[in-house]
Amino acid sequence: MAKILMVASEAAPFVKTGGLADVVGALAPALAASGEEVAVVLPKYRAIRLDRAERVFHEMPIWLGASLYNVAIDELQSEGVRFYFVDCPALYDRAGIYNEKNLDYPDNPVRFAVLCRAALGIVRHLFRPRILHAHDWPAALVAPYARHLLAGDPTFLGIKLLLTIHNMGYQGIFPRAALAELGFDDSVLSPGGMEFFGQINFLKAGIVWSDAINTVSPTYAREIQTPEFGFGLDGLLRDRAAALSGILNGAHYAEWNPEHDPQLSHRYSADDLTGKLSSKLALLAEFGLSADTGNRPLLGIVSRMADQKGFDLIAAIESELMAENVALVVLGSGDPRYETMFRELARSYPDRAGVRIGYDEALAHRIEAGADIFLMPSRYEPCGLNQMYSLRYGTPPVVRATGGLNDTIEDSTGFKFAEYSGRALLRAIREALNEYRSPDRWQARMRRGMRKNFPWKVAASQYAALYGRLAEGSADLHP
């Protein structure tokens, strides 16, 4: 059994802006259920409500350079995990998590540096782990603080550092002038340190000073070592390849399962698909689409609207796609170009296309259940969760063969394309539509996907094995 302290900027159910929260919120309890002793450190944002928390540290001074930040620590136990919340109202008591009105908070470097230093204070005073596990760039400075700034402190001797990269596209890159605010001197500004094209890079610092690095799927671990997916850090990751591995995320089937999903009015299973058609008709009604559309294949999208998610490919083929006599429902928000594109599509095809701008968790469940085919044509996808949900809901996905999409979707359960082009996406959609016209073959594909299983307990066992190799100082950190 290992003793693990995770550090992250978000975790479900307390605070969530994306997949990072789902992963931390599911992995920590899964590890605890397997017998590990786990704690998680989070900022105490305004949005977090802690009715049952106990204040376990009233005043923890955090010095960053010449600035002092006094933080308090609240503790709450949930699902066998200790959650520590870093209370510093000047930094975290805000309307947003990372930004407001699409503008990042200018003091984000300090906000997340304080999180990292507070985590090390928790190590000193409250919870001394064997493994200190940081998630993504907001937690990445744990490593240079522990290994460089506090290198002579015996508190951190013997503690191993793991960094999980959830998305290389977000690295925490800030002006060099921020370095003094973080408490570092110029000795970390080198190609082998925190420097990145004249700026400072939190994620790079975590990669440099951590004992091991992992990503959220095996394919993505290989991809980020290439210029196409490494976002300028591929050379460093190739240098650290011996310490780099990939562990596929799991799916939270307690919440995402059509057999008992409370968000659905019609439930179903691989053995009884009756509720699938009923879910489709209910979804069409919810979007105000014609009931006759029930005879057409219904494509579903639930996504952040961004180039990373392949929306430029959808834009390239929208006319040809709608000429296939399909119906389309879309839920998401993001780039105004794509929000406008889908609104105009809905106006052009009022009986066949519906869009909801924003995010609605319950509606996301109903789209997974009601759609016939799910689209995820991502430029890159570290892991992805919706393709796993789609399989479980009998909604074969069309995906690009990248990252976790490649690791979870097989030719027998979904439809994959490799070339990043609208033409390749359209070919894959047409392949899916052709099979959809053969009901027996389509239902067999649905059932194969619904019986696929990606439980968090499998991912947790792989993390536990990685923790064990790391604690033992193994030269080979790969499974």
mmCIF file of N, CA, C and O in Angstrom, residues 289-368:
data_model
loop_
_atom_site.group_PDB
_atom_site.id
_atom_site.type_symbol
_atom_site.label_atom_id
_atom_site.label_comp_id
_atom_site.label_asym_id
_atom_site.label_seq_id
_atom_site.Cartn_x
_atom_site.Cartn_y
_atom_site.Cartn_z
ATOM 1 N N LEU A 289 -37.080 19.050 -33.221
ATOM 2 C CA LEU A 289 -36.902 18.533 -34.575
ATOM 3 C C LEU A 289 -38.097 17.660 -34.960
ATOM 4 O O LEU A 289 -38.796 17.117 -34.108
ATOM 5 N N SER A 290 -38.289 17.508 -36.248
ATOM 6 C CA SER A 290 -39.430 16.747 -36.753
ATOM 7 C C SER A 290 -39.367 15.293 -36.304
ATOM 8 O O SER A 290 -38.307 14.665 -36.323
ATOM 9 N N ALA A 291 -40.514 14.752 -35.916
ATOM 10 C CA ALA A 291 -40.573 13.336 -35.531
ATOM 11 C C ALA A 291 -40.204 12.446 -36.705
ATOM 12 O O ALA A 291 -39.688 11.337 -36.526
ATOM 13 N N ASP A 292 -40.450 12.928 -37.945
ATOM 14 C CA ASP A 292 -40.071 12.147 -39.124
ATOM 15 C C ASP A 292 -38.568 11.931 -39.191
ATOM 16 O O ASP A 292 -38.095 10.993 -39.829
ATOM 17 N N THR A 293 -37.835 12.818 -38.506
ATOM 18 C CA THR A 293 -36.378 12.695 -38.477
ATOM 19 C C THR A 293 -35.952 11.403 -37.799
ATOM 20 O O THR A 293 -34.816 10.954 -37.963
ATOM 21 N N GLY A 294 -36.854 10.784 -37.039
ATOM 22 C CA GLY A 294 -36.541 9.516 -36.399
ATOM 23 C C GLY A 294 -36.175 8.424 -37.383
ATOM 24 O O GLY A 294 -35.531 7.432 -37.026
ATOM 25 N N ASN A 295 -36.570 8.600 -38.638
ATOM 26 C CA ASN A 295 -36.225 7.612 -39.657
ATOM 27 C C ASN A 295 -34.845 7.844 -40.245
ATOM 28 O O ASN A 295 -34.354 7.025 -41.015
ATOM 29 N N ARG A 296 -34.238 8.977 -39.929
ATOM 30 C CA ARG A 296 -32.894 9.289 -40.414
ATOM 31 C C ARG A 296 -31.871 8.948 -39.343
ATOM 32 O O ARG A 296 -32.163 9.004 -38.148
ATOM 33 N N PRO A 297 -30.630 8.645 -39.738
ATOM 34 C CA PRO A 297 -29.573 8.491 -38.729
ATOM 35 C C PRO A 297 -29.314 9.825 -38.038
ATOM 36 O O PRO A 297 -29.211 10.863 -38.702
ATOM 37 N N LEU A 298 -29.248 9.794 -36.726
ATOM 38 C CA LEU A 298 -29.058 11.003 -35.927
ATOM 39 C C LEU A 298 -27.617 11.056 -35.416
ATOM 40 O O LEU A 298 -27.186 10.176 -34.664
ATOM 41 N N LEU A 299 -26.890 12.081 -35.819
ATOM 42 C CA LEU A 299 -25.521 12.285 -35.374
ATOM 43 C C LEU A 299 -25.529 13.194 -34.150
ATOM 44 O O LEU A 299 -26.253 14.186 -34.109
ATOM 45 N N GLY A 300 -24.692 12.871 -33.165
ATOM 46 C CA GLY A 300 -24.610 13.659 -31.943
ATOM 47 C C GLY A 300 -23.214 14.180 -31.698
ATOM 48 O O GLY A 300 -22.216 13.512 -32.002
ATOM 49 N N ILE A 301 -23.129 15.398 -31.149
ATOM 50 C CA ILE A 301 -21.850 16.002 -30.752
ATOM 51 C C ILE A 301 -22.041 16.626 -29.378
ATOM 52 O O ILE A 301 -23.002 17.375 -29.159
ATOM 53 N N VAL A 302 -21.141 16.317 -28.458
ATOM 54 C CA VAL A 302 -21.056 16.995 -27.164
ATOM 55 C C VAL A 302 -19.599 17.359 -26.987
ATOM 56 O O VAL A 302 -18.742 16.480 -26.828
ATOM 57 N N SER A 303 -19.280 18.660 -27.023
ATOM 58 C CA SER A 303 -17.852 18.998 -27.062
ATOM 59 C C SER A 303 -17.628 20.476 -26.800
ATOM 60 O O SER A 303 -18.506 21.310 -27.027
ATOM 61 N N ARG A 304 -16.422 20.774 -26.364
ATOM 62 C CA ARG A 304 -15.924 22.145 -26.454
ATOM 63 C C ARG A 304 -15.691 22.446 -27.926
ATOM 64 O O ARG A 304 -15.143 21.618 -28.657
ATOM 65 N N MET A 305 -16.122 23.613 -28.377
ATOM 66 C CA MET A 305 -16.017 23.949 -29.797
ATOM 67 C C MET A 305 -14.679 24.621 -30.060
ATOM 68 O O MET A 305 -14.491 25.810 -29.785
ATOM 69 N N ALA A 306 -13.740 23.818 -30.561
ATOM 70 C CA ALA A 306 -12.375 24.308 -30.785
ATOM 71 C C ALA A 306 -11.740 23.516 -31.910
ATOM 72 O O ALA A 306 -12.163 22.407 -32.231
ATOM 73 N N ASP A 307 -10.697 24.095 -32.503
ATOM 74 C CA ASP A 307 -9.977 23.394 -33.567
ATOM 75 C C ASP A 307 -9.449 22.050 -33.076
ATOM 76 O O ASP A 307 -9.437 21.078 -33.827
ATOM 77 N N GLN A 308 -8.996 22.003 -31.810
ATOM 78 C CA GLN A 308 -8.460 20.740 -31.282
ATOM 79 C C GLN A 308 -9.466 19.608 -31.418
ATOM 80 O O GLN A 308 -9.103 18.453 -31.628
ATOM 81 N N LYS A 309 -10.744 19.930 -31.317
ATOM 82 C CA LYS A 309 -11.792 18.914 -31.353
ATOM 83 C C LYS A 309 -12.239 18.571 -32.770
ATOM 84 O O LYS A 309 -13.201 17.821 -32.953
ATOM 85 N N GLY A 310 -11.555 19.128 -33.787
ATOM 86 C CA GLY A 310 -11.862 18.777 -35.168
ATOM 87 C C GLY A 310 -13.018 19.544 -35.776
ATOM 88 O O GLY A 310 -13.553 19.132 -36.806
ATOM 89 N N PHE A 311 -13.389 20.665 -35.184
ATOM 90 C CA PHE A 311 -14.519 21.413 -35.718
ATOM 91 C C PHE A 311 -14.191 22.073 -37.057
ATOM 92 O O PHE A 311 -15.106 22.380 -37.831
ATOM 93 N N ASP A 312 -12.917 22.299 -37.329
ATOM 94 C CA ASP A 312 -12.562 22.807 -38.653
ATOM 95 C C ASP A 312 -12.858 21.765 -39.727
ATOM 96 O O ASP A 312 -13.214 22.112 -40.865
ATOM 97 N N LEU A 313 -12.756 20.482 -39.384
ATOM 98 C CA LEU A 313 -13.106 19.426 -40.341
ATOM 99 C C LEU A 313 -14.613 19.398 -40.588
ATOM 100 O O LEU A 313 -15.069 19.222 -41.728
ATOM 101 N N ILE A 314 -15.387 19.558 -39.531
ATOM 102 C CA ILE A 314 -16.845 19.577 -39.689
ATOM 103 C C ILE A 314 -17.256 20.774 -40.542
ATOM 104 O O ILE A 314 -18.122 20.662 -41.420
ATOM 105 N N ALA A 315 -16.607 21.923 -40.314
ATOM 106 C CA ALA A 315 -16.911 23.111 -41.115
ATOM 107 C C ALA A 315 -16.631 22.863 -42.587
ATOM 108 O O ALA A 315 -17.353 23.360 -43.466
ATOM 109 N N ALA A 316 -15.577 22.081 -42.868
ATOM 110 C CA ALA A 316 -15.188 21.837 -44.259
ATOM 111 C C ALA A 316 -16.182 20.955 -45.007
ATOM 112 O O ALA A 316 -16.229 20.985 -46.239
ATOM 113 N N ILE A 317 -16.988 20.173 -44.266
ATOM 114 C CA ILE A 317 -17.865 19.206 -44.949
ATOM 115 C C ILE A 317 -19.337 19.406 -44.616
ATOM 116 O O ILE A 317 -20.164 18.556 -44.951
ATOM 117 N N GLU A 318 -19.696 20.516 -43.970
ATOM 118 C CA GLU A 318 -21.069 20.625 -43.456
ATOM 119 C C GLU A 318 -22.124 20.472 -44.555
ATOM 120 O O GLU A 318 -23.153 19.809 -44.350
ATOM 121 N N SER A 319 -21.897 21.046 -45.743
ATOM 122 C CA SER A 319 -22.899 20.939 -46.812
ATOM 123 C C SER A 319 -23.026 19.508 -47.307
ATOM 124 O O SER A 319 -24.140 18.987 -47.475
ATOM 125 N N GLU A 320 -21.879 18.851 -47.505
ATOM 126 C CA GLU A 320 -21.910 17.463 -47.965
ATOM 127 C C GLU A 320 -22.501 16.544 -46.904
ATOM 128 O O GLU A 320 -23.196 15.574 -47.220
ATOM 129 N N LEU A 321 -22.226 16.866 -45.647
ATOM 130 C CA LEU A 321 -22.766 16.050 -44.564
ATOM 131 C C LEU A 321 -24.284 16.122 -44.545
ATOM 132 O O LEU A 321 -24.967 15.086 -44.479
ATOM 133 N N MET A 322 -24.835 17.309 -44.619
ATOM 134 C CA MET A 322 -26.291 17.445 -44.562
ATOM 135 C C MET A 322 -26.944 16.908 -45.834
ATOM 136 O O MET A 322 -28.119 16.521 -45.815
ATOM 137 N N ALA A 323 -26.202 16.832 -46.933
ATOM 138 C CA ALA A 323 -26.730 16.237 -48.161
ATOM 139 C C ALA A 323 -26.929 14.733 -48.018
ATOM 140 O O ALA A 323 -27.616 14.111 -48.839
ATOM 141 N N GLU A 324 -26.330 14.138 -46.974
ATOM 142 C CA GLU A 324 -26.500 12.709 -46.710
ATOM 143 C C GLU A 324 -27.858 12.392 -46.079
ATOM 144 O O GLU A 324 -28.128 11.258 -45.704
ATOM 145 N N ASN A 325 -28.673 13.409 -45.896
ATOM 146 C CA ASN A 325 -30.001 13.215 -45.313
ATOM 147 C C ASN A 325 -29.934 12.675 -43.887
ATOM 148 O O ASN A 325 -30.671 11.779 -43.491
ATOM 149 N N VAL A 326 -28.996 13.236 -43.129
ATOM 150 C CA VAL A 326 -28.862 12.888 -41.715
ATOM 151 C C VAL A 326 -29.501 13.979 -40.875
ATOM 152 O O VAL A 326 -29.823 15.067 -41.363
ATOM 153 N N ALA A 327 -29.672 13.694 -39.586
ATOM 154 C CA ALA A 327 -30.051 14.705 -38.605
ATOM 155 C C ALA A 327 -28.875 14.903 -37.660
ATOM 156 O O ALA A 327 -28.017 14.013 -37.515
ATOM 157 N N LEU A 328 -28.832 16.066 -37.012
ATOM 158 C CA LEU A 328 -27.676 16.414 -36.192
ATOM 159 C C LEU A 328 -28.131 17.178 -34.958
ATOM 160 O O LEU A 328 -28.932 18.116 -35.054
ATOM 161 N N VAL A 329 -27.617 16.769 -33.771
ATOM 162 C CA VAL A 329 -27.827 17.539 -32.544
ATOM 163 C C VAL A 329 -26.461 17.843 -31.937
ATOM 164 O O VAL A 329 -25.579 16.977 -31.900
ATOM 165 N N VAL A 330 -26.304 19.081 -31.467
ATOM 166 C CA VAL A 330 -25.002 19.558 -30.995
ATOM 167 C C VAL A 330 -25.176 20.254 -29.661
ATOM 168 O O VAL A 330 -26.079 21.089 -29.493
ATOM 169 N N LEU A 331 -24.288 19.942 -28.724
ATOM 170 C CA LEU A 331 -24.225 20.621 -27.426
ATOM 171 C C LEU A 331 -22.788 21.032 -27.176
ATOM 172 O O LEU A 331 -21.878 20.198 -27.226
ATOM 173 N N GLY A 332 -22.561 22.320 -26.914
ATOM 174 C CA GLY A 332 -21.211 22.763 -26.611
ATOM 175 C C GLY A 332 -21.082 24.263 -26.723
ATOM 176 O O GLY A 332 -22.034 24.978 -27.050
ATOM 177 N N SER A 333 -19.884 24.755 -26.449
ATOM 178 C CA SER A 333 -19.590 26.183 -26.567
ATOM 179 C C SER A 333 -18.100 26.323 -26.767
ATOM 180 O O SER A 333 -17.329 25.372 -26.591
ATOM 181 N N GLY A 334 -17.685 27.525 -27.160
ATOM 182 C CA GLY A 334 -16.262 27.755 -27.370
ATOM 183 C C GLY A 334 -16.024 28.823 -28.404
ATOM 184 O O GLY A 334 -16.521 29.952 -28.278
ATOM 185 N N ASP A 335 -15.279 28.467 -29.443
ATOM 186 C CA ASP A 335 -14.914 29.411 -30.483
ATOM 187 C C ASP A 335 -16.176 30.001 -31.112
ATOM 188 O O ASP A 335 -17.025 29.255 -31.622
ATOM 189 N N PRO A 336 -16.331 31.322 -31.116
ATOM 190 C CA PRO A 336 -17.539 31.933 -31.694
ATOM 191 C C PRO A 336 -17.785 31.543 -33.150
ATOM 192 O O PRO A 336 -18.941 31.492 -33.586
ATOM 193 N N ARG A 337 -16.715 31.244 -33.908
ATOM 194 C CA ARG A 337 -16.895 30.829 -35.302
ATOM 195 C C ARG A 337 -17.762 29.586 -35.385
ATOM 196 O O ARG A 337 -18.642 29.472 -36.251
ATOM 197 N N TYR A 338 -17.480 28.632 -34.503
ATOM 198 C CA TYR A 338 -18.203 27.367 -34.565
ATOM 199 C C TYR A 338 -19.589 27.473 -33.944
ATOM 200 O O TYR A 338 -20.537 26.805 -34.379
ATOM 201 N N GLU A 339 -19.726 28.299 -32.916
ATOM 202 C CA GLU A 339 -21.064 28.543 -32.375
ATOM 203 C C GLU A 339 -21.961 29.121 -33.469
ATOM 204 O O GLU A 339 -23.116 28.691 -33.645
ATOM 205 N N THR A 340 -21.428 30.093 -34.212
ATOM 206 C CA THR A 340 -22.187 30.699 -35.313
ATOM 207 C C THR A 340 -22.481 29.679 -36.407
ATOM 208 O O THR A 340 -23.602 29.636 -36.955
ATOM 209 N N MET A 341 -21.501 28.846 -36.731
ATOM 210 C CA MET A 341 -21.685 27.836 -37.772
ATOM 211 C C MET A 341 -22.863 26.925 -37.451
ATOM 212 O O MET A 341 -23.716 26.664 -38.314
ATOM 213 N N PHE A 342 -22.935 26.449 -36.215
ATOM 214 C CA PHE A 342 -24.011 25.524 -35.866
ATOM 215 C C PHE A 342 -25.354 26.236 -35.757
ATOM 216 O O PHE A 342 -26.396 25.663 -36.094
ATOM 217 N N ARG A 343 -25.354 27.470 -35.293
ATOM 218 C CA ARG A 343 -26.618 28.217 -35.261
ATOM 219 C C ARG A 343 -27.172 28.394 -36.680
ATOM 220 O O ARG A 343 -28.377 28.236 -36.918
ATOM 221 N N GLU A 344 -26.284 28.731 -37.616
ATOM 222 C CA GLU A 344 -26.717 28.909 -39.003
ATOM 223 C C GLU A 344 -27.170 27.593 -39.611
ATOM 224 O O GLU A 344 -28.134 27.549 -40.392
ATOM 225 N N LEU A 345 -26.497 26.503 -39.235
ATOM 226 C CA LEU A 345 -26.895 25.188 -39.723
ATOM 227 C C LEU A 345 -28.301 24.847 -39.239
ATOM 228 O O LEU A 345 -29.129 24.317 -39.991
ATOM 229 N N ALA A 346 -28.580 25.154 -37.971
ATOM 230 C CA ALA A 346 -29.906 24.887 -37.411
ATOM 231 C C ALA A 346 -30.980 25.729 -38.106
ATOM 232 O O ALA A 346 -32.109 25.268 -38.306
ATOM 233 N N ARG A 347 -30.621 26.975 -38.474
ATOM 234 C CA ARG A 347 -31.584 27.810 -39.191
ATOM 235 C C ARG A 347 -31.825 27.289 -40.608
ATOM 236 O O ARG A 347 -32.948 27.354 -41.124
ATOM 237 N N SER A 348 -30.765 26.744 -41.229
ATOM 238 C CA SER A 348 -30.894 26.250 -42.605
ATOM 239 C C SER A 348 -31.649 24.931 -42.666
ATOM 240 O O SER A 348 -32.302 24.640 -43.676
ATOM 241 N N TYR A 349 -31.551 24.140 -41.614
ATOM 242 C CA TYR A 349 -32.198 22.817 -41.594
ATOM 243 C C TYR A 349 -33.017 22.685 -40.312
ATOM 244 O O TYR A 349 -32.672 21.894 -39.418
ATOM 245 N N PRO A 350 -34.070 23.460 -40.170
ATOM 246 C CA PRO A 350 -34.793 23.499 -38.888
ATOM 247 C C PRO A 350 -35.420 22.176 -38.484
ATOM 248 O O PRO A 350 -35.656 21.945 -37.293
ATOM 249 N N ASP A 351 -35.688 21.290 -39.442
ATOM 250 C CA ASP A 351 -36.279 19.990 -39.108
ATOM 251 C C ASP A 351 -35.221 18.944 -38.776
ATOM 252 O O ASP A 351 -35.553 17.896 -38.212
ATOM 253 N N ARG A 352 -33.949 19.220 -39.170
ATOM 254 C CA ARG A 352 -32.927 18.171 -39.075
ATOM 255 C C ARG A 352 -31.720 18.530 -38.224
ATOM 256 O O ARG A 352 -30.882 17.659 -37.944
ATOM 257 N N ALA A 353 -31.571 19.778 -37.818
ATOM 258 C CA ALA A 353 -30.385 20.181 -37.065
ATOM 259 C C ALA A 353 -30.783 21.019 -35.861
ATOM 260 O O ALA A 353 -31.566 21.957 -35.972
ATOM 261 N N GLY A 354 -30.245 20.660 -34.705
ATOM 262 C CA GLY A 354 -30.512 21.409 -33.486
ATOM 263 C C GLY A 354 -29.222 21.671 -32.740
ATOM 264 O O GLY A 354 -28.313 20.828 -32.738
ATOM 265 N N VAL A 355 -29.120 22.831 -32.114
ATOM 266 C CA VAL A 355 -27.905 23.187 -31.376
ATOM 267 C C VAL A 355 -28.286 23.842 -30.057
ATOM 268 O O VAL A 355 -29.257 24.599 -29.979
ATOM 269 N N ARG A 356 -27.534 23.515 -29.020
ATOM 270 C CA ARG A 356 -27.624 24.195 -27.722
ATOM 271 C C ARG A 356 -26.225 24.696 -27.380
ATOM 272 O O ARG A 356 -25.287 23.887 -27.262
ATOM 273 N N ILE A 357 -26.087 26.010 -27.251
ATOM 274 C CA ILE A 357 -24.798 26.596 -26.894
ATOM 275 C C ILE A 357 -24.694 26.657 -25.378
ATOM 276 O O ILE A 357 -25.579 27.196 -24.702
ATOM 277 N N GLY A 358 -23.631 26.094 -24.851
ATOM 278 C CA GLY A 358 -23.439 26.013 -23.403
ATOM 279 C C GLY A 358 -23.158 24.573 -23.021
ATOM 280 O O GLY A 358 -22.829 23.749 -23.875
ATOM 281 N N TYR A 359 -23.259 24.289 -21.726
ATOM 282 C CA TYR A 359 -23.087 22.901 -21.295
ATOM 283 C C TYR A 359 -24.200 22.531 -20.346
ATOM 284 O O TYR A 359 -24.568 23.294 -19.455
ATOM 285 N N ASP A 360 -24.737 21.340 -20.543
ATOM 286 C CA ASP A 360 -25.850 20.817 -19.742
ATOM 287 C C ASP A 360 -25.565 19.332 -19.538
ATOM 288 O O ASP A 360 -25.699 18.534 -20.459
ATOM 289 N N GLU A 361 -25.168 18.972 -18.340
ATOM 290 C CA GLU A 361 -24.766 17.589 -18.052
ATOM 291 C C GLU A 361 -25.889 16.605 -18.349
ATOM 292 O O GLU A 361 -25.666 15.552 -18.951
ATOM 293 N N ALA A 362 -27.106 16.941 -17.953
ATOM 294 C CA ALA A 362 -28.229 16.024 -18.184
ATOM 295 C C ALA A 362 -28.492 15.848 -19.678
ATOM 296 O O ALA A 362 -28.735 14.731 -20.156
ATOM 297 N N LEU A 363 -28.432 16.942 -20.427
ATOM 298 C CA LEU A 363 -28.649 16.851 -21.872
ATOM 299 C C LEU A 363 -27.544 16.049 -22.534
ATOM 300 O O LEU A 363 -27.796 15.308 -23.501
ATOM 301 N N ALA A 364 -26.323 16.162 -22.029
ATOM 302 C CA ALA A 364 -25.220 15.362 -22.581
ATOM 303 C C ALA A 364 -25.543 13.871 -22.482
ATOM 304 O O ALA A 364 -25.282 13.103 -23.420
ATOM 305 N N HIS A 365 -26.117 13.451 -21.377
ATOM 306 C CA HIS A 365 -26.527 12.050 -21.211
ATOM 307 C C HIS A 365 -27.593 11.677 -22.245
ATOM 308 O O HIS A 365 -27.541 10.592 -22.836
ATOM 309 N N ARG A 366 -28.539 12.581 -22.455
ATOM 310 C CA ARG A 366 -29.633 12.262 -23.374
ATOM 311 C C ARG A 366 -29.163 12.235 -24.832
ATOM 312 O O ARG A 366 -29.715 11.479 -25.641
ATOM 313 N N ILE A 367 -28.147 13.031 -25.159
ATOM 314 C CA ILE A 367 -27.585 12.973 -26.507
ATOM 315 C C ILE A 367 -26.862 11.651 -26.715
ATOM 316 O O ILE A 367 -26.983 11.011 -27.766
ATOM 317 N N GLU A 368 -26.107 11.221 -25.720
ATOM 318 C CA GLU A 368 -25.425 9.925 -25.830
ATOM 319 C C GLU A 368 -26.436 8.803 -26.047
ATOM 320 O O GLU A 368 -26.198 7.871 -26.812
#
